[in-house]
CSV table of C-alpha atoms and ligand atoms in Angstrom, one decimal:
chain,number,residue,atom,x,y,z
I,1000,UNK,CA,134.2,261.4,151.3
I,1001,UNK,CA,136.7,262.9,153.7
I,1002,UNK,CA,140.4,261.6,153.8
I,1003,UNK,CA,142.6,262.2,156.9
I,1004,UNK,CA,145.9,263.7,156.1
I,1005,UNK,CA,148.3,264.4,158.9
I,1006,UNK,CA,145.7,265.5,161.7
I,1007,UNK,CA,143.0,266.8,159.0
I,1008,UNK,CA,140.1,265.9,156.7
I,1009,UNK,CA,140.0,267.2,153.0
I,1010,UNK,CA,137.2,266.5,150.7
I,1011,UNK,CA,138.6,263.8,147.9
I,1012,UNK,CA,139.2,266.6,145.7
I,1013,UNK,CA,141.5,268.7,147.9
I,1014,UNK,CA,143.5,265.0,149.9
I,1015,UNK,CA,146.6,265.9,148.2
I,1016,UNK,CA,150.4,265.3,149.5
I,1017,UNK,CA,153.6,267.2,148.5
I,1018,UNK,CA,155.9,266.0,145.2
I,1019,UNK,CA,158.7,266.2,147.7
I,1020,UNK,CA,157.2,263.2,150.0
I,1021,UNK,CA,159.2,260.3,150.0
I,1022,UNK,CA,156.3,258.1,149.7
I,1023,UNK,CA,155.7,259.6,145.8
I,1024,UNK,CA,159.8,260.2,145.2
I,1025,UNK,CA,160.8,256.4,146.5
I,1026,UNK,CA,158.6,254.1,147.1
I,1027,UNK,CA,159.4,255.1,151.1
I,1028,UNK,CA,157.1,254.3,153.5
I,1029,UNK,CA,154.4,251.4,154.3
I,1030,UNK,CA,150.6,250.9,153.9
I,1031,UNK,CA,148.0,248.6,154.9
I,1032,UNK,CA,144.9,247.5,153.4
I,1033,UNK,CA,142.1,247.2,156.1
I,1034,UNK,CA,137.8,246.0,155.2
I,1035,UNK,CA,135.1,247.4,157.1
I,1036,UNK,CA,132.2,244.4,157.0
I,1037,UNK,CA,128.6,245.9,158.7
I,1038,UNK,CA,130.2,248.6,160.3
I,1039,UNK,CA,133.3,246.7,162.0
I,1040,UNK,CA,136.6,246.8,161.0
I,1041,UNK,CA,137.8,243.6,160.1
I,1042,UNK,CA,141.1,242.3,162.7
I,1043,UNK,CA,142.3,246.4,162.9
I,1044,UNK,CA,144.8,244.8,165.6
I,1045,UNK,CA,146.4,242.6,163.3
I,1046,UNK,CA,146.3,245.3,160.2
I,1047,UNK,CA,147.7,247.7,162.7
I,1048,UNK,CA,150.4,245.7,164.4
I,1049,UNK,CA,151.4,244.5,160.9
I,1050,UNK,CA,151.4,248.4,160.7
I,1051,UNK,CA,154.0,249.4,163.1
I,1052,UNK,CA,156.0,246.2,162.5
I,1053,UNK,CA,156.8,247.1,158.9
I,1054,UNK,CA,157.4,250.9,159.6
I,1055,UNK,CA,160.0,249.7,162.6
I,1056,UNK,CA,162.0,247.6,160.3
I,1057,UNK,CA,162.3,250.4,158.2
I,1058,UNK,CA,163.2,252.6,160.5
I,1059,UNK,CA,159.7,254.9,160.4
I,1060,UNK,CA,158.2,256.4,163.4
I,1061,UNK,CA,154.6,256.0,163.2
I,1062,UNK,CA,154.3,260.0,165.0
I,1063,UNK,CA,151.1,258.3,166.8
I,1064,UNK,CA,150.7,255.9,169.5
I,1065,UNK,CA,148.9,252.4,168.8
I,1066,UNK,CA,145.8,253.4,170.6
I,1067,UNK,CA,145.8,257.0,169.4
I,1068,UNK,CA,145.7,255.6,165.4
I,1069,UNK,CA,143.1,253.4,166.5
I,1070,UNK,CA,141.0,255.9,167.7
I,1071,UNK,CA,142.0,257.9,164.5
I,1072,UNK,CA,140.9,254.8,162.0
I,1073,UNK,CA,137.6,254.3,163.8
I,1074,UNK,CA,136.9,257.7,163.8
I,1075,UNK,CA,137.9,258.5,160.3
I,1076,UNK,CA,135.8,255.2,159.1
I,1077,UNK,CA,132.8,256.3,161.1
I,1078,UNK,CA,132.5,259.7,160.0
I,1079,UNK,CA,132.9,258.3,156.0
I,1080,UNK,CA,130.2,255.5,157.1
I,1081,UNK,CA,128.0,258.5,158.0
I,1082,UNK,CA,128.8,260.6,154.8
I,1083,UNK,CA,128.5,258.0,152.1
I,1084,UNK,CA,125.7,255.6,154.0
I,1085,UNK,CA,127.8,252.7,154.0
I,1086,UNK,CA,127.9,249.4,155.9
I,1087,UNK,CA,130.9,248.1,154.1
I,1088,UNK,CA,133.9,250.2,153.2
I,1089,UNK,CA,137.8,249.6,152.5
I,1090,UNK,CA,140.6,251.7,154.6
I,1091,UNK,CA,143.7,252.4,153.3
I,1092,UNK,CA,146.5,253.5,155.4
I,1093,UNK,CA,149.5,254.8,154.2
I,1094,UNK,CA,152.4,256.7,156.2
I,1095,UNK,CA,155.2,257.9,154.3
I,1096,UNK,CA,158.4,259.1,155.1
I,1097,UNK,CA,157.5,262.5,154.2
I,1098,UNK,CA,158.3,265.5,152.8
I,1099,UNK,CA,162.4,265.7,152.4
I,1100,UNK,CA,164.4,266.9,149.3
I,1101,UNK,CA,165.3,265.5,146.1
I,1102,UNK,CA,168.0,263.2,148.1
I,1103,UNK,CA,167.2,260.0,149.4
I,1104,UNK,CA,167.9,260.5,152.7
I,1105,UNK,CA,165.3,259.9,155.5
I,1106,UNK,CA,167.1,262.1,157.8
I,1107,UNK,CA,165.8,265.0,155.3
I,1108,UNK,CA,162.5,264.5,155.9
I,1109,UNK,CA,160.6,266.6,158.4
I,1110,UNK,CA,158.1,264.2,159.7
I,1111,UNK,CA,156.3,261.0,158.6
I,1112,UNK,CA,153.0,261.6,156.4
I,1113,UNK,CA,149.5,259.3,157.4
I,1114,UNK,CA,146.8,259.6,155.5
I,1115,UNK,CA,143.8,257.0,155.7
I,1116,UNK,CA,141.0,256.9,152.8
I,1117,UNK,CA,138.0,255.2,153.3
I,1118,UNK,CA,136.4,254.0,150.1
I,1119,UNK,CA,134.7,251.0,148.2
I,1120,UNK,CA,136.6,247.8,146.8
I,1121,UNK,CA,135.8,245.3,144.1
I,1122,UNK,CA,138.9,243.9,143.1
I,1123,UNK,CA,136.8,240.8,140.8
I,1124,UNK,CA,133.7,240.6,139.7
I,1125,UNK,CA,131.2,238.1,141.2
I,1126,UNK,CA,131.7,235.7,138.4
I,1127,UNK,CA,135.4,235.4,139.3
I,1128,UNK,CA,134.3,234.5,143.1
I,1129,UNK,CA,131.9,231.3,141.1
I,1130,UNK,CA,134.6,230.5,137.9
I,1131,UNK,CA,138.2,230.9,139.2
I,1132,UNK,CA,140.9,233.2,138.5
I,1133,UNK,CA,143.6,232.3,135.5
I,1134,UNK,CA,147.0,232.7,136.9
I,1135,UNK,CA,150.2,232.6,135.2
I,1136,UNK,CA,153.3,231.4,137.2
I,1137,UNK,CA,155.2,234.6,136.8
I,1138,UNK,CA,159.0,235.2,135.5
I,1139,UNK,CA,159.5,237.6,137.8
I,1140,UNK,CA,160.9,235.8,141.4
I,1141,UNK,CA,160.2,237.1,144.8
I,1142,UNK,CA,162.7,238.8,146.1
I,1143,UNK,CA,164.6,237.2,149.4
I,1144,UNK,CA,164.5,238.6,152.7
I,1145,UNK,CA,168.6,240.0,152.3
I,1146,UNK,CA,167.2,242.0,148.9
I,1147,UNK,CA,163.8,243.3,150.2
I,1148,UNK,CA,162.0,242.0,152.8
I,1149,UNK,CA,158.7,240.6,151.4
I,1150,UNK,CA,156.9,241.1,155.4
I,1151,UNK,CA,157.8,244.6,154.8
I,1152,UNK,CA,154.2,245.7,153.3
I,1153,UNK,CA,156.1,248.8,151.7
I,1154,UNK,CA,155.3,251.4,148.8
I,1155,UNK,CA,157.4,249.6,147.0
I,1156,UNK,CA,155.2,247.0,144.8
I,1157,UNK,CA,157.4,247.4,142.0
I,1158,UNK,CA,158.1,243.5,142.1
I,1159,UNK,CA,154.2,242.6,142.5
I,1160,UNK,CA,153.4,245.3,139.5
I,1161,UNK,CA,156.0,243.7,137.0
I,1162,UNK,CA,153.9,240.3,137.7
I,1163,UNK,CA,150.7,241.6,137.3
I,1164,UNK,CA,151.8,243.6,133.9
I,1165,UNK,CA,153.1,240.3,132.8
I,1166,UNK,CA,149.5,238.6,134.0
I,1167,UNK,CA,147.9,240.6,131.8
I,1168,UNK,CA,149.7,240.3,128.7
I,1169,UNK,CA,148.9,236.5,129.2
I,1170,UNK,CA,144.8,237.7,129.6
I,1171,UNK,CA,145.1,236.3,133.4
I,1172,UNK,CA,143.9,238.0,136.8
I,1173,UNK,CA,146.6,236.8,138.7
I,1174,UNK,CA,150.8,235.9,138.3
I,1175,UNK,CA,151.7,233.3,141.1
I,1176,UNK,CA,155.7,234.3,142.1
I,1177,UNK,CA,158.5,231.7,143.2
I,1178,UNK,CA,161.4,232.4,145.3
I,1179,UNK,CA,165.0,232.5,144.1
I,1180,UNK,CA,164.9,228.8,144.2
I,1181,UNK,CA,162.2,228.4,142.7
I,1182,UNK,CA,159.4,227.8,145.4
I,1183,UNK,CA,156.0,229.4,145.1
I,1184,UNK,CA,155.8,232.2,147.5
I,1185,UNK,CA,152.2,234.5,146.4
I,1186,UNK,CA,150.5,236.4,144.2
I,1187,UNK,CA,151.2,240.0,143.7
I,1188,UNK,CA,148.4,241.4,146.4
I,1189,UNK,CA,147.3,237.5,147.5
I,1190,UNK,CA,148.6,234.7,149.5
I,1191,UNK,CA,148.2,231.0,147.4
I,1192,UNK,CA,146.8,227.8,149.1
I,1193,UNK,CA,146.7,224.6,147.6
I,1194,UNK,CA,144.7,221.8,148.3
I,1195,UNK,CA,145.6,218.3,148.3
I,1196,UNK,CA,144.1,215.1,149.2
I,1197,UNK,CA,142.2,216.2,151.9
I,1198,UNK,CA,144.7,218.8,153.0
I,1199,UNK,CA,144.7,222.6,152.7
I,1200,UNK,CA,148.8,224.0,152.4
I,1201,UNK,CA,150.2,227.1,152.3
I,1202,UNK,CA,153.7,228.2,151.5
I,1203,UNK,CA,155.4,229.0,155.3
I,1204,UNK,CA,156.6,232.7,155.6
I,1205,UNK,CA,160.3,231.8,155.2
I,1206,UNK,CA,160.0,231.5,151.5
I,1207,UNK,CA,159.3,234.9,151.4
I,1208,UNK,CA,156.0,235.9,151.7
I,1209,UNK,CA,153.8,238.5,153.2
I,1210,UNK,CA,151.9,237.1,155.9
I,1211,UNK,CA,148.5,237.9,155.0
I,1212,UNK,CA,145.8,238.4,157.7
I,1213,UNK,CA,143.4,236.6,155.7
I,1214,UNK,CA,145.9,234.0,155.4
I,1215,UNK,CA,145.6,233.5,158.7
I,1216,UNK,CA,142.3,233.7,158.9
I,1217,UNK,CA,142.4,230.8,156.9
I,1218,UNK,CA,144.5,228.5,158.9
I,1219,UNK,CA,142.1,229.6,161.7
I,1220,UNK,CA,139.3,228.5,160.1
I,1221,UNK,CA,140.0,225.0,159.1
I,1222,UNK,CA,141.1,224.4,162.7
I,1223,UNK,CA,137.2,225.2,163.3
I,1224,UNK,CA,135.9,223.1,160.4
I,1225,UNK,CA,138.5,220.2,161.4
I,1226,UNK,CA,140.1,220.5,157.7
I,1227,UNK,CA,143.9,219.4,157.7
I,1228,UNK,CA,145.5,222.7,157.5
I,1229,UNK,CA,149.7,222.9,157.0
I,1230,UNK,CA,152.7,225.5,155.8
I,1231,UNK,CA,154.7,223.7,153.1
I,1232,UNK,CA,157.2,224.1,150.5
I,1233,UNK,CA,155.0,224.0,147.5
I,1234,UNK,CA,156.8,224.0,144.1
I,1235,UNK,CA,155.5,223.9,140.1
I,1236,UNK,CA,154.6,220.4,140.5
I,1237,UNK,CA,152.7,220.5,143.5
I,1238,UNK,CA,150.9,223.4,142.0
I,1239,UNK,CA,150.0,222.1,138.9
I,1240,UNK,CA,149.0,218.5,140.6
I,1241,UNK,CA,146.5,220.2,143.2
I,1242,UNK,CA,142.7,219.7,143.7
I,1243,UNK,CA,142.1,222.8,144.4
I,1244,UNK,CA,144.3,225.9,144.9
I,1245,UNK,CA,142.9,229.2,145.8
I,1246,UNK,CA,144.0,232.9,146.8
I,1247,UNK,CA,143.7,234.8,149.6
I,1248,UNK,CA,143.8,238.8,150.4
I,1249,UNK,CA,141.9,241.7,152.2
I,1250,UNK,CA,140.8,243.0,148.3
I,1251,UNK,CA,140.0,239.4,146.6
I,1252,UNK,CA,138.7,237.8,150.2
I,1253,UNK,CA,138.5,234.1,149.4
I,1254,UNK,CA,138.9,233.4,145.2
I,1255,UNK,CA,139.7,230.1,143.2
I,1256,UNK,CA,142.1,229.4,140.9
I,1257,UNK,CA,140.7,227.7,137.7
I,1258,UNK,CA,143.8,228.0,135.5
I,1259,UNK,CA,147.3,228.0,135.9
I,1260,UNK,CA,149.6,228.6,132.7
I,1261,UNK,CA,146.9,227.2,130.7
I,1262,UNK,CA,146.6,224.3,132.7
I,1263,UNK,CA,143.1,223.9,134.9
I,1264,UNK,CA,143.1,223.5,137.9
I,1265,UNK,CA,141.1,219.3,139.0
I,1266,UNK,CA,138.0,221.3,140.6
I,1267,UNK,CA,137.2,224.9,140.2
I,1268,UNK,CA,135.9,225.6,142.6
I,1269,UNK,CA,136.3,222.6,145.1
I,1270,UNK,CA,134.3,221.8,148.1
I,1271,UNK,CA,137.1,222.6,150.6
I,1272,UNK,CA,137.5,225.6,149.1
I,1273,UNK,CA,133.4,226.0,149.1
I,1274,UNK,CA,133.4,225.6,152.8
I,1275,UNK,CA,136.0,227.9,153.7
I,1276,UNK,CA,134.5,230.9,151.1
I,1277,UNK,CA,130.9,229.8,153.3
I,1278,UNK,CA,132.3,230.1,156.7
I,1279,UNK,CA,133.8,233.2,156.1
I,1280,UNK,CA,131.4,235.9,156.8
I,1281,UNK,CA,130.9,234.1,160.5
I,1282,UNK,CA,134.5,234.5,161.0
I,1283,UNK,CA,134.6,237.8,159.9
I,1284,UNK,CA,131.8,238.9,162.6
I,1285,UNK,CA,133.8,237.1,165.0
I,1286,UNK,CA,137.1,238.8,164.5
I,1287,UNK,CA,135.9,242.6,164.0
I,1288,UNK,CA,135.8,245.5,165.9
I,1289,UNK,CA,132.4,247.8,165.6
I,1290,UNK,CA,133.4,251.0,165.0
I,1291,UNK,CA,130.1,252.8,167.3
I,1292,UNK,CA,131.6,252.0,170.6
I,1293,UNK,CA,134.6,251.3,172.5
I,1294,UNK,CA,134.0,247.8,173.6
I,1295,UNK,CA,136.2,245.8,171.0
I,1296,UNK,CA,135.8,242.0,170.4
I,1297,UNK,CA,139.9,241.9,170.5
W,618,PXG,N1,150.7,239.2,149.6
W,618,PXG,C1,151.0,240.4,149.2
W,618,PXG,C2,152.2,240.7,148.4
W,618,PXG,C3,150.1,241.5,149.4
W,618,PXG,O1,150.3,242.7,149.0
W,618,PXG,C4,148.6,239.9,150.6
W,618,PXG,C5,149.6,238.9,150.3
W,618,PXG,C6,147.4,239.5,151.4
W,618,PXG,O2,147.5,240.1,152.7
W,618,PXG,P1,146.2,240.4,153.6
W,618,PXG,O3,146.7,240.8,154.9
W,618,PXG,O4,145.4,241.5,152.8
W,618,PXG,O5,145.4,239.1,153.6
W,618,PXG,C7,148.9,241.2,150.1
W,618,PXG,C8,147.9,242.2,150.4
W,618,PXG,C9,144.0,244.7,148.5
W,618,PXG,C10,145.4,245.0,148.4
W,618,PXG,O6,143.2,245.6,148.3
W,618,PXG,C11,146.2,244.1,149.1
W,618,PXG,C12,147.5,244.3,149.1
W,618,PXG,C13,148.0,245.3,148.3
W,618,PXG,C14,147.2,246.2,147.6
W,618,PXG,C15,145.9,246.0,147.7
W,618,PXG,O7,143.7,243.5,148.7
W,618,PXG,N2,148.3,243.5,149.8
């Protein structure tokens, strides 16, 4: 395995970053989370735009150009393809602020660190993908867009980490968050959908969500199948009185729900949800870019 550090590849062993980086001190910089599926990297525009959006609204310079990192990703993913003998991999990209000093100041910090690892993801076991995850609806709220920006995908997951911690004390995979007012937003790496007579809803991003690509991908897809797709306000109730809810994210893919609080969920998995986990490898195929040449499908 070889990880790309500002310009250069280290062996896992030696990919190490400074104590002084802001990214390790603060939480300071922005990631994304990226699948490679048969060689081909998954919607790299979207992951990448998503990229450069959240880095701008913090005020980050990326210290590439878009197509420059994109040669960089597919380059970096090829040559670990190559090394390990994979077909499938998962990229993470992370820059930081960089190395500063012990203030918090951004202005101290030299330049902006990127690294990108290429490795292997199983964030549930296959029986997860047949049974359902057990969620929890989480104490811990979302915070709003004037606190900390939840399009921002930043370090900072401290929020998402607090949920999870509480998740597990509770023996569940999964803590679904509200919103100050108490609207569900998302899980703490996963966008929530529910189901309901005949129609697939999903919170709208001005609850305070990340806008997840495979959320997206989602809405996309029942537009293709002809399944009644909408963004709603979705609160406890609706939650607890769904068909079918599921979750959506780069790591989990496509997973049901089959608990909530305690609670199950009407049908675990349901046969919207069925259709949408089916159609999703075609999609994917669709929507990727190989990473052997420079033709891209987008
Ligand atoms: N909401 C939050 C808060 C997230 O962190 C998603 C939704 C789903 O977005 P995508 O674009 O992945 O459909 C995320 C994803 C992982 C992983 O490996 C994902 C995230 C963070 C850490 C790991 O899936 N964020």
């Amino acid at each position: 395995m070889k990880v790309f550090i500002d310009g250069k590849l280290y062996p896992k062993e030696e990919a190490k970053i400074s104590v002084w980086d802001h990214g390790f001190l603060y939480g300071d910089g922005v990631f994304e989370g990226i699948r490679v599926y048969n060689k081909k990297i998954f919607k790299l525009n979207e992951h990448l735009e998503r990229l450069y959006y959240s880095a701008n609204v913090i005020d980050l310079n990326i210290p590439y150009d878009y197509q420059e990192l994109k040669g960089i990703v597919k380059e970096v993913v090829r040559i670990n393809l190559e090394e390990e003998n994979w077909e499938n991999a998962y990229i993470r990209l992370v820059v930081s602020r960089g190395v500063g000093d012990l203030g918090l100041d951004p202005r101290k910090c030299s330049k902006p660190t990127v690294v990108i690892i290429v490795d292997k993801i199983q964030l549930y076991p296959k029986e997860y993908y047949e049974k359902g995850l057990k969620v929890i609806i989480s104490s811990f709220r979302r915070p709003s867009a004037d606190i900390l920006s939840p399009r921002i995908k930043s370090l900072n997951y401290l929020n998402n980490i607090l949920a999870k911690i509480e998740a597990n004390y509770s023996n569940c995979q999964e803590a679904v968050m509200l919103n100050s007012q108490g609207y569900i937003t998302e899980c703490t790496a996963d966008n929530i959908f529910i189901v309901k007579n005949d129609v697939v809803i999903t919170p709208p991003p001005y609850v305070g969500i990340l806008e997840g690509i495979t959320r997206a991908s989602v809405i996309d897809i029942c537009r293709e199948l002809n399944i009644k797709v909408k963004e709603d306000i979705i609160d406890i109730k609706d939650l607890i009185n769904a068909d079918e809810v599921f979750l959506t994210g780069t790591g989990a893919e496509i997973i049901p729900v089959s608990e909530i609080n305690g609670k199950k969920v009407r049908y675990c998995p349901g046969d919207i949800t069925t259709k949408i986990r089916e159609y999703f490898p075609k999609y994917v195929s669709f929507w990727s870019t190989p990473v052997y040449d420079e033709e891209t499908v987008k």
